[in-house]
Coordinates of C-alpha atoms and ligand atoms in Angstrom, one line a residue:
M1 CA 86.7 90.5 60.3
A2 CA 87.9 93.0 62.0
D3 CA 91.4 95.0 61.4
P4 CA 94.4 93.4 63.4
V5 CA 95.9 96.0 65.8
R6 CA 99.2 96.2 66.9
L7 CA 101.4 96.4 69.9
T8 CA 105.3 98.3 70.4
F9 CA 106.4 98.1 73.8
L10 CA 109.4 100.9 74.0
G11 CA 110.7 100.0 77.3
G12 CA 109.8 98.4 80.3
L13 CA 110.2 95.0 78.9
G14 CA 113.9 93.7 80.6
E15 CA 114.6 96.4 83.1
I16 CA 112.8 98.2 85.5
G17 CA 112.3 101.5 84.4
R18 CA 111.4 103.2 81.2
N19 CA 107.9 101.6 80.6
C20 CA 106.4 103.2 77.2
A21 CA 104.1 100.7 74.9
C22 CA 102.1 101.9 72.4
L23 CA 99.1 100.5 71.1
E24 CA 98.1 101.6 67.1
I25 CA 94.7 101.6 65.9
D26 CA 93.8 102.6 62.0
D27 CA 97.3 104.2 61.4
R28 CA 97.3 106.2 64.9
I29 CA 99.2 105.4 67.7
L30 CA 98.4 105.9 71.8
L31 CA 101.3 105.6 73.9
I32 CA 100.4 104.0 77.9
D33 CA 102.8 105.6 79.7
C34 CA 106.2 107.1 78.8
G35 CA 108.2 106.9 81.8
L36 CA 112.7 107.2 82.2
M37 CA 114.6 104.6 84.1
F38 CA 117.3 105.5 86.7
P39 CA 120.7 105.0 85.2
D40 CA 123.2 101.7 86.9
L41 CA 126.7 101.9 88.7
D42 CA 128.0 101.1 85.4
M43 CA 126.6 104.3 83.3
P44 CA 128.9 107.1 85.0
G45 CA 127.3 110.6 85.0
V46 CA 124.6 109.4 83.6
D47 CA 121.8 111.1 85.3
L48 CA 118.5 109.1 83.6
V49 CA 117.5 106.8 80.8
L50 CA 115.0 107.2 78.6
P51 CA 113.6 104.7 75.9
D52 CA 114.7 105.5 71.9
F53 CA 112.1 107.8 70.8
T54 CA 113.3 107.1 67.0
W55 CA 110.2 105.0 65.6
L56 CA 107.8 108.1 67.4
R57 CA 109.6 111.0 66.4
D58 CA 109.2 109.0 62.7
N59 CA 105.8 108.3 63.2
A60 CA 104.6 111.6 64.7
E61 CA 102.6 113.1 63.1
R62 CA 100.3 109.6 64.4
V63 CA 100.4 110.1 67.7
E64 CA 97.3 110.7 68.9
A65 CA 97.3 110.7 72.7
C66 CA 99.7 109.0 75.7
V67 CA 97.5 107.8 78.8
L68 CA 99.1 107.3 82.1
T69 CA 98.8 104.5 84.2
H70 CA 99.9 106.5 87.4
G71 CA 102.5 108.9 88.2
H72 CA 105.4 107.5 89.2
E73 CA 108.8 108.7 86.9
D74 CA 109.3 105.4 85.9
H75 CA 105.8 105.8 83.7
V76 CA 105.4 109.4 83.2
G77 CA 109.3 111.1 83.6
G78 CA 109.9 110.8 79.9
L79 CA 107.1 113.0 78.8
S80 CA 109.5 115.8 78.6
F81 CA 111.7 114.4 77.1
L82 CA 109.3 113.3 73.6
L83 CA 107.2 116.9 74.3
R84 CA 110.2 118.5 72.9
D85 CA 109.5 116.8 69.6
L86 CA 106.1 115.2 69.5
S87 CA 102.8 117.3 71.2
F88 CA 100.1 115.3 72.3
P89 CA 97.4 114.9 74.6
I90 CA 98.0 113.1 78.2
Y91 CA 95.1 111.9 80.1
G92 CA 95.6 110.2 83.6
S93 CA 94.1 111.0 87.1
A94 CA 94.0 114.7 88.9
L95 CA 97.6 113.5 91.1
T96 CA 98.9 111.1 88.4
L97 CA 98.3 114.4 86.1
G98 CA 100.2 116.8 89.1
L99 CA 103.0 114.8 89.2
A100 CA 103.8 114.4 85.6
R101 CA 103.0 117.9 85.2
N102 CA 105.7 119.0 87.1
R103 CA 108.9 117.7 84.8
I104 CA 107.0 119.0 81.6
E105 CA 106.6 122.6 83.1
E106 CA 110.4 122.4 84.1
A107 CA 111.4 121.9 80.8
G108 CA 108.6 124.2 79.8
L109 CA 106.9 122.2 77.8
L110 CA 103.1 122.9 79.1
D111 CA 101.9 124.1 75.7
R112 CA 102.8 121.3 73.7
T113 CA 100.8 119.2 75.6
E114 CA 97.2 119.6 77.4
L115 CA 96.5 117.8 80.5
I116 CA 92.8 116.0 80.6
Q117 CA 92.4 114.3 83.6
V118 CA 90.1 111.6 84.5
S119 CA 88.6 110.1 86.8
D120 CA 87.8 106.2 87.9
N121 CA 86.0 103.9 86.2
E122 CA 86.1 106.2 83.2
R123 CA 85.5 105.2 79.7
R124 CA 86.8 107.6 77.1
R125 CA 87.2 107.7 73.0
I126 CA 90.4 109.2 72.2
G127 CA 91.0 109.4 68.3
P128 CA 90.1 105.6 67.4
F129 CA 91.0 104.4 71.0
D130 CA 88.0 103.7 73.2
V131 CA 89.8 103.5 77.2
E132 CA 88.7 102.5 80.3
F133 CA 90.5 103.5 83.4
I134 CA 90.3 100.9 86.3
P135 CA 91.1 101.5 89.6
V136 CA 94.3 99.6 91.1
A137 CA 96.0 99.8 94.4
H138 CA 99.9 101.1 94.2
S139 CA 102.5 102.7 96.1
V140 CA 100.9 106.1 94.9
P141 CA 97.2 107.3 95.2
H142 CA 94.9 107.2 92.0
G143 CA 96.8 104.8 90.2
F144 CA 94.7 103.0 86.9
A145 CA 94.7 99.1 85.0
I146 CA 94.0 100.5 81.1
A147 CA 91.2 98.7 80.0
L148 CA 91.6 99.4 75.5
H149 CA 88.5 97.7 74.2
T150 CA 89.9 97.3 70.3
P151 CA 88.3 95.3 67.2
Q152 CA 90.0 92.7 67.8
G153 CA 89.1 92.5 71.6
V154 CA 89.8 93.8 75.1
I155 CA 93.3 94.3 75.9
L156 CA 93.8 94.8 79.6
H157 CA 97.2 96.6 80.9
S158 CA 97.3 95.8 84.7
G159 CA 99.5 99.4 85.1
D160 CA 101.4 98.6 88.3
W161 CA 99.2 97.2 91.2
K162 CA 98.4 95.4 94.1
L163 CA 95.8 93.7 95.7
D164 CA 95.3 96.0 98.7
L165 CA 92.6 94.7 100.6
T166 CA 92.4 97.1 102.9
P167 CA 94.0 100.6 101.3
V168 CA 94.7 103.2 103.2
D169 CA 92.4 105.4 100.9
G170 CA 89.4 102.7 100.8
R171 CA 90.2 102.5 96.8
R172 CA 90.5 99.0 96.0
T173 CA 92.1 97.2 93.3
D174 CA 88.2 96.9 91.0
L175 CA 88.4 93.7 90.8
A176 CA 84.7 92.7 90.1
R177 CA 85.0 95.5 87.1
I178 CA 88.3 92.8 85.6
G179 CA 85.9 90.0 86.4
A180 CA 83.0 91.7 84.4
I181 CA 84.7 92.5 81.6
S182 CA 85.9 88.9 81.7
V183 CA 82.5 87.8 81.6
D184 CA 81.1 90.1 79.2
A185 CA 84.0 90.7 76.4
G186 CA 85.8 88.2 77.6
V187 CA 90.0 89.9 77.7
R188 CA 92.0 88.7 74.5
L189 CA 95.3 89.9 75.7
L190 CA 96.6 90.8 79.3
L191 CA 99.6 92.5 79.9
A192 CA 100.6 92.3 83.8
D193 CA 103.1 94.1 86.1
S194 CA 105.8 91.5 86.3
T195 CA 108.0 93.3 89.5
N196 CA 107.9 90.6 92.4
A197 CA 107.0 87.5 89.8
E198 CA 109.6 85.9 92.2
E199 CA 108.5 86.4 94.9
P200 CA 105.7 83.8 96.3
G201 CA 102.3 84.6 98.3
H202 CA 100.6 88.6 98.9
T203 CA 102.0 91.7 98.9
R204 CA 101.0 92.9 102.8
S205 CA 98.6 95.8 102.6
E206 CA 100.0 99.3 103.3
L207 CA 97.8 99.6 106.1
E208 CA 100.3 96.8 108.1
V209 CA 102.8 99.8 108.2
G210 CA 100.8 102.3 110.1
A211 CA 100.5 99.8 112.7
V212 CA 104.3 99.4 112.9
L213 CA 105.5 103.5 112.6
R214 CA 102.0 104.2 115.4
G215 CA 104.1 101.7 117.9
L216 CA 107.4 102.9 117.1
F217 CA 106.3 106.3 117.7
A218 CA 105.1 105.1 121.1
E219 CA 108.7 104.2 122.2
R220 CA 110.2 107.1 121.1
A221 CA 107.9 109.5 122.4
N222 CA 111.0 111.7 123.9
Q223 CA 112.5 111.6 120.7
R224 CA 112.7 113.9 117.7
I225 CA 111.5 111.6 114.8
I226 CA 112.8 111.8 111.4
V227 CA 110.7 110.1 108.4
A228 CA 112.4 109.1 104.8
C229 CA 110.5 107.8 102.1
F230 CA 109.4 108.9 98.5
S231 CA 107.5 112.3 98.0
S232 CA 104.9 110.0 95.9
H233 CA 104.2 107.6 98.1
I234 CA 101.3 109.9 99.8
H235 CA 99.8 107.1 101.5
R236 CA 102.7 106.1 103.1
I237 CA 103.1 109.7 104.1
Q238 CA 99.9 109.9 105.5
Q239 CA 100.5 107.3 107.9
I240 CA 103.9 108.7 109.2
A241 CA 101.9 112.2 109.5
D242 CA 98.8 110.4 111.6
A243 CA 101.2 108.7 113.9
A244 CA 102.9 112.1 114.4
V245 CA 99.6 114.3 114.8
A246 CA 98.6 111.7 117.4
Q247 CA 101.1 112.6 119.0
G248 CA 100.6 116.5 119.2
R249 CA 103.5 116.2 116.9
I250 CA 104.5 119.3 114.5
I251 CA 105.4 118.3 111.0
A252 CA 108.0 119.9 108.2
T253 CA 108.7 118.4 105.4
L254 CA 112.0 118.4 104.3
G255 CA 113.0 118.3 100.8
R256 CA 112.3 120.0 97.6
S257 CA 109.7 117.3 96.3
M258 CA 108.5 116.0 99.5
G259 CA 107.0 119.9 99.8
K260 CA 105.7 120.4 96.3
N261 CA 104.0 116.8 96.9
V262 CA 103.1 117.4 100.2
Q263 CA 100.8 120.5 98.8
M264 CA 99.2 118.8 96.2
A265 CA 98.4 115.9 97.9
R266 CA 96.6 118.5 100.1
D267 CA 95.2 120.4 97.6
L268 CA 93.6 117.7 96.1
G269 CA 91.7 116.2 99.2
L270 CA 94.6 113.1 99.1
L271 CA 96.4 114.0 102.5
R272 CA 95.2 114.9 105.5
V273 CA 97.1 116.9 107.9
P274 CA 96.0 119.0 109.9
D275 CA 97.2 123.1 109.3
A276 CA 98.3 123.9 112.9
N277 CA 99.8 120.4 112.6
L278 CA 102.1 121.8 109.5
V279 CA 105.2 124.1 109.9
D280 CA 107.8 125.3 107.5
I281 CA 111.0 123.4 108.1
E282 CA 112.9 126.7 109.2
R283 CA 110.5 127.3 112.0
V284 CA 111.3 124.0 113.7
G285 CA 115.2 125.1 115.2
P286 CA 113.6 126.2 118.9
L287 CA 110.5 123.3 119.4
D288 CA 110.8 120.7 121.1
P289 CA 112.5 118.2 119.3
H290 CA 109.8 115.5 121.0
R291 CA 107.1 117.8 119.5
V292 CA 108.7 117.1 115.9
C293 CA 108.7 115.0 113.2
I294 CA 110.2 115.6 110.2
I295 CA 108.9 113.9 106.9
S296 CA 112.2 113.4 104.4
T297 CA 113.1 112.8 100.6
G298 CA 116.1 110.5 100.2
S299 CA 115.3 107.3 101.0
Q300 CA 117.6 105.9 98.3
G301 CA 120.6 107.2 99.6
E302 CA 120.3 110.4 96.3
P303 CA 123.7 112.2 97.0
L304 CA 122.8 115.3 96.9
S305 CA 119.0 114.6 98.6
A306 CA 117.9 116.0 102.1
L307 CA 118.8 112.7 104.0
A308 CA 121.8 112.4 102.7
L309 CA 123.1 115.8 103.8
M310 CA 121.6 115.2 107.0
A311 CA 123.5 111.7 107.6
A312 CA 126.7 114.4 106.4
G313 CA 126.0 117.1 109.0
D314 CA 125.6 119.3 106.1
N315 CA 121.5 119.7 106.0
K316 CA 121.0 123.4 107.1
W317 CA 117.9 123.2 108.6
V318 CA 118.5 119.9 110.7
K319 CA 121.6 119.0 112.3
V320 CA 120.7 114.7 113.5
G321 CA 122.8 114.0 116.4
E322 CA 122.1 111.6 119.7
G323 CA 118.6 111.0 120.8
D324 CA 117.3 111.6 117.1
T325 CA 115.6 108.4 115.8
V326 CA 115.3 108.0 111.5
I327 CA 113.4 106.0 110.1
L328 CA 114.0 105.2 106.1
S329 CA 110.7 104.3 105.3
S330 CA 111.1 102.5 102.4
H331 CA 113.1 99.7 100.3
T332 CA 116.4 99.8 98.9
I333 CA 116.7 99.5 95.2
P334 CA 118.9 97.5 94.0
G335 CA 121.8 99.2 92.8
N336 CA 121.6 102.2 95.7
E337 CA 122.9 99.6 98.7
A338 CA 125.9 101.4 98.7
P339 CA 124.7 105.4 98.6
V340 CA 121.6 103.9 101.1
G341 CA 124.6 102.4 103.6
R342 CA 127.1 104.8 103.7
V343 CA 123.6 107.4 104.5
I344 CA 123.0 105.1 107.6
D345 CA 126.0 105.0 108.5
G346 CA 126.8 108.7 108.4
L347 CA 123.3 108.8 110.8
H348 CA 124.7 106.3 113.1
R349 CA 128.3 108.4 113.5
L350 CA 126.1 111.5 114.4
G351 CA 124.8 109.3 117.4
A352 CA 121.3 108.8 116.1
D353 CA 119.4 105.5 115.8
V354 CA 118.2 104.1 112.2
I355 CA 115.1 102.1 111.9
H356 CA 115.2 100.6 108.0
S357 CA 113.2 97.5 106.6
G358 CA 115.5 95.2 107.6
L359 CA 114.9 95.7 111.7
A360 CA 111.5 96.5 111.4
E361 CA 108.5 96.3 109.1
V362 CA 109.0 99.8 108.5
H363 CA 107.8 99.4 104.6
V364 CA 105.9 97.3 102.0
S365 CA 105.8 96.8 98.3
G366 CA 103.3 98.4 95.8
H367 CA 104.2 95.5 93.2
A368 CA 101.8 92.2 93.2
M369 CA 103.4 89.2 94.3
Q370 CA 102.6 85.8 93.1
G371 CA 99.4 84.9 94.9
E372 CA 98.3 88.3 93.9
M373 CA 99.2 87.4 90.5
K374 CA 97.3 84.3 89.6
T375 CA 94.3 86.3 92.0
L376 CA 94.8 88.6 88.6
L377 CA 95.0 85.8 85.4
S378 CA 91.6 83.6 87.8
V379 CA 90.1 86.9 87.3
A380 CA 90.7 88.6 84.0
R381 CA 90.8 84.4 82.1
P382 CA 93.0 86.0 79.5
D383 CA 93.4 84.7 76.5
Y384 CA 96.8 85.7 75.4
F385 CA 99.5 86.8 77.7
V386 CA 102.0 89.5 78.1
P387 CA 104.2 90.1 80.9
V388 CA 105.7 93.6 80.9
H389 CA 107.5 95.5 83.6
G390 CA 110.8 94.1 85.2
E391 CA 113.8 92.3 84.4
F392 CA 113.6 89.5 81.7
R393 CA 114.0 86.8 85.2
H394 CA 110.8 88.3 86.3
L395 CA 109.1 88.1 82.7
T396 CA 110.2 84.8 82.7
H397 CA 108.5 83.9 85.9
H398 CA 105.2 85.7 85.2
A399 CA 105.0 83.6 81.7
R400 CA 105.7 80.6 83.8
L401 CA 102.6 81.5 86.5
A402 CA 100.4 82.2 84.0
M403 CA 101.0 79.1 82.0
A404 CA 100.7 77.2 86.0
M405 CA 97.0 79.0 85.8
G406 CA 95.8 77.6 82.4
V407 CA 96.9 79.5 79.7
A408 CA 98.2 78.5 76.8
A409 CA 101.7 77.7 76.6
D410 CA 101.8 79.2 73.0
H411 CA 99.6 82.0 74.0
V412 CA 102.1 83.1 76.8
L413 CA 104.8 85.6 75.0
L414 CA 108.1 86.4 76.4
C415 CA 108.3 89.9 74.3
E416 CA 111.3 91.9 74.9
D417 CA 111.9 95.9 74.6
G418 CA 111.7 97.2 70.6
D419 CA 109.2 94.2 69.6
V420 CA 105.9 94.3 67.6
L421 CA 103.0 92.8 68.0
E422 CA 99.8 92.2 66.3
L423 CA 96.7 91.1 67.5
G424 CA 94.3 89.6 64.3
D425 CA 91.2 87.2 64.1
A426 CA 93.6 84.5 63.7
G427 CA 96.0 85.6 67.1
I428 CA 98.8 87.1 68.5
D429 CA 102.1 87.4 66.3
F430 CA 105.1 89.1 65.9
A431 CA 105.4 91.6 63.6
G432 CA 109.1 93.0 63.4
E433 CA 111.1 94.6 65.7
V434 CA 111.9 99.2 66.3
P435 CA 114.8 100.7 67.8
A436 CA 114.6 100.2 71.6
G437 CA 117.8 100.7 73.2
Y438 CA 118.8 103.0 76.1
L439 CA 119.0 106.4 75.2
Y440 CA 121.4 108.2 77.9
V441 CA 120.4 111.4 79.6
D442 CA 123.2 113.5 81.0
G443 CA 122.2 117.3 82.1
I444 CA 119.6 118.5 80.0
V445 CA 121.7 117.0 77.1
G446 CA 119.6 114.6 75.2
D447 CA 121.7 111.7 74.2
V448 CA 125.0 110.6 75.2
G449 CA 125.6 107.4 73.1
T450 CA 127.2 104.7 73.9
G451 CA 130.6 105.8 72.9
V452 CA 130.6 108.4 75.4
L453 CA 129.5 106.3 77.6
R454 CA 132.5 103.9 76.8
D455 CA 135.3 106.6 77.3
R456 CA 133.8 107.3 80.4
R457 CA 133.6 103.6 82.1
V458 CA 137.7 103.4 80.8
L459 CA 138.2 107.1 82.4
S460 CA 136.5 105.9 85.9
E461 CA 138.5 102.7 85.9
E462 CA 141.7 102.9 84.0
G463 CA 142.4 106.6 83.5
V464 CA 144.3 108.3 80.8
V465 CA 147.3 109.4 79.4
V466 CA 147.8 112.4 76.9
V467 CA 150.9 112.6 75.1
V468 CA 151.3 116.0 73.1
V469 CA 154.3 116.5 70.7
T470 CA 155.0 119.4 68.0
V471 CA 156.6 118.4 64.4
D472 CA 157.6 120.0 61.6
A473 CA 154.2 120.4 59.3
R474 CA 156.8 119.4 56.1
S475 CA 158.9 116.4 57.1
G476 CA 157.1 115.5 60.1
E477 CA 160.3 115.5 62.3
V478 CA 159.8 116.2 66.3
L479 CA 160.7 119.6 68.0
T480 CA 158.7 119.9 70.8
G481 CA 158.3 116.9 73.6
P482 CA 156.4 114.3 73.6
E483 CA 155.1 115.7 77.2
I484 CA 153.2 112.9 78.7
I485 CA 150.5 113.7 81.2
T486 CA 148.4 110.9 83.0
R487 CA 145.4 111.3 85.0
G488 CA 144.3 107.7 87.2
W489 CA 147.2 105.8 85.7
V490 CA 149.7 105.4 87.8
Y491 CA 150.8 107.9 90.7
A492 CA 153.2 110.3 88.8
P493 CA 156.3 110.7 91.3
E494 CA 156.9 107.1 91.5
A495 CA 156.3 106.8 88.4
E496 CA 159.2 109.3 86.6
A497 CA 161.2 106.9 85.2
L498 CA 158.6 105.0 83.6
L499 CA 157.4 108.0 81.6
D500 CA 160.6 109.1 80.9
E501 CA 160.6 105.9 79.1
A502 CA 158.0 106.4 77.8
R503 CA 158.9 110.0 75.7
K504 CA 161.6 108.0 74.6
V505 CA 159.4 105.2 73.0
V506 CA 156.7 107.8 71.7
R507 CA 159.6 110.0 70.5
A508 CA 161.5 107.3 68.6
N509 CA 158.4 105.8 67.0
L510 CA 157.5 109.2 65.1
E511 CA 160.9 110.0 64.2
E512 CA 160.3 106.3 62.5
A513 CA 157.4 107.2 60.5
A514 CA 159.0 111.0 59.9
V515 CA 162.1 108.9 58.1
S516 CA 159.7 106.9 56.4
G517 CA 157.8 109.8 54.5
V518 CA 154.6 110.2 57.6
C519 CA 154.1 113.6 58.2
D520 CA 150.1 114.7 57.8
V521 CA 149.0 115.0 61.4
E522 CA 146.0 112.3 62.0
S523 CA 148.9 109.5 60.6
L524 CA 151.2 110.7 63.3
K525 CA 148.3 111.0 66.4
R526 CA 148.0 106.8 65.4
H527 CA 151.9 106.2 65.5
A528 CA 152.0 107.5 68.9
R529 CA 148.8 106.8 70.1
S530 CA 149.7 102.8 68.9
A531 CA 152.6 103.1 70.4
L532 CA 152.7 104.7 73.8
G533 CA 149.3 102.5 74.8
K534 CA 151.5 99.4 73.5
F535 CA 154.3 100.7 75.5
V536 CA 152.0 101.5 78.5
N537 CA 150.0 98.1 78.3
E538 CA 153.2 95.8 78.6
R539 CA 154.5 97.6 81.1
T540 CA 152.1 98.3 83.1
K541 CA 149.3 95.6 82.4
R542 CA 147.1 98.5 82.3
R543 CA 144.9 99.7 79.5
P544 CA 144.0 103.6 80.1
M545 CA 142.7 105.5 77.5
I546 CA 145.0 107.1 74.9
V547 CA 145.0 110.8 74.0
P548 CA 147.7 111.6 71.6
V549 CA 147.9 115.4 70.6
V550 CA 149.9 116.1 68.0
M551 CA 150.8 120.5 66.5
E552 CA 151.9 121.1 63.5
V553 CA 153.7 124.4 62.7
Ligands
ZN601 ZN1 104.5 102.6 89.8
ZN602 ZN1 106.4 101.0 87.4

C-alpha cells in the first residue's frame, strides 16, 4: 500500500491560459507552471487574468517549489503575482527561467524566490518530489515534459509540445525516454496538451516556415522587410535572421521584449546572429531599404505595440510606406482578429505590402495535432488519462481520442479548473474542489472583481445616468435639483425634453417619499434610482447604469 497522491487544477482546463496544476505528496505541494491568461473582449479594462490563488495562499507553508515546463506567459506569467504572498524556488531550463525572470524582476520580487536551472533529461529530488525534465519541441526553445515519479507511479505531464522531427535546434521531443518510462515503470497517469485536439494530422515542422521566409525575402530583394512574430519564438527569429543575413541585410529589433529576448537568447547561445548584421533601431534610418530587416513585436495587433504604432504612422523609428513588405509570421489568437485586422488595414493604407498566414505559410503551430497526440498516447501507454491545456471542447476531443486509442473509458477523466483528483492504489477519483474562478487584474491591482467587471460592461454598452439632488436633512424636502448628467446614454441636445421629464419624475417621486416620512439618504437614493431607472427604461428601452447622488444639508 502506497500513500495516495493528489492533483489539483487551478487553471488551464477550460481555457487556453493561466495553466497551473498542483501535485501533493506527503502534505507538500509542487506547482507545475503558474501562468496568466489574456482577457477576452467582454472584460473591459482588464489587463490579464490569473488563477484563483486562494487555495495556495491558505496552504502557503506547504508549497515546496514550482517547476516550469516552458517560458510562455500562459505558463509563467502568474508567478510575479503569486510571489507577493508566497515564497518558493522555481525550476526550469535556462531560457524558461530567463523569460520568467523578467516579470518577477519588474515586480521587485526576485528576493522571494530562487531560480534553479535544470538541464535536458535531468532528474531531481525536490522535497518529497522526484521530478524528471524531458525535452519537448514547442514554439519556444527548451520546453520540457515533466515526469513525476510518485509513490503511485509516474505522472507524465506533456507540457506544451509538438512532434517536430526537424526542429530548428535539432532538439526533438524525447519520445525514446517517454517510451522507456512506459516500458520500465509504466505511465500511471498522462496529462497532455489539448490545444489542437480538433485538428487532424500533424503540425508541420518549424523548418518549413524558414523555407517560405527565404522565398519571400528572395522575391523582395529590393524592398525593406519588416517581420512581426512573438518575441519568445526564438526559432522563428532565427529563421527570419538567417533569411536576412543570407541577403546581407542588417537586422534591427523593434519592441522592448523583442530586444530583450534576442539579447538573452544570444547570450545563452540559442540564437546565432553575427554582430556585424545587428544594429540598434536608431541606426537603420540612413541605410538603403533593401539592406534592412526589422524584427518587431505586435503580431497580435496589441494597441501600443511597435507594429500597431507603425500601422498608425506613429512609430518613432520606422515610417512604413510604398516599397515596404510587412510579414506577420504568426497566427491570430481568437479574439484578436479585430485589432490584427486594423493593423493590416493601416499598413495597406500606408502603401505597404502585407503578408500573413492567410496568404502564405509564414506560420506553423507550436502544439501537437491529433496525429501527434495519438503518437504520444501510443508511446506512453498511460493507465489513466486527463486532457489538459484547452477549452472544454479541446479537452473533450482529446478525451475521445484517448478512448479511441484504447485507454479505458472509465480511466479517462474530463476535469475542469478547481477539480481535485486523488490517485491511490485502487485507482483515480475526484476528491473535491477548490476555488478556481478568474482573478481579474487591472494595472497592478490584484482582483478587479466580477462586480467591477459587470459595471464596466453596463457602462460600455449602455452608458451612465447620474442624478444629483440636495435635500433637507430633517424633512427630506428637495432643496436643489435634481440635476441629471448622462454619458453614453442619449445624445444630450436632442434629449433636453427627455431629461426635463426625467427631472420632474425624480422630483415628484422624492417629494412623495418625503411626504410619507422617508428622509434618510440611503432610502432617498433608492427612490431616486428606481424612479429614474423605470422612466429611462420605459422611454428609451435601455438600461444604463443609474447613479443617484443625494446630499443632505
Ligand atoms: Zn506554450
Ligand atoms: Zn501554453
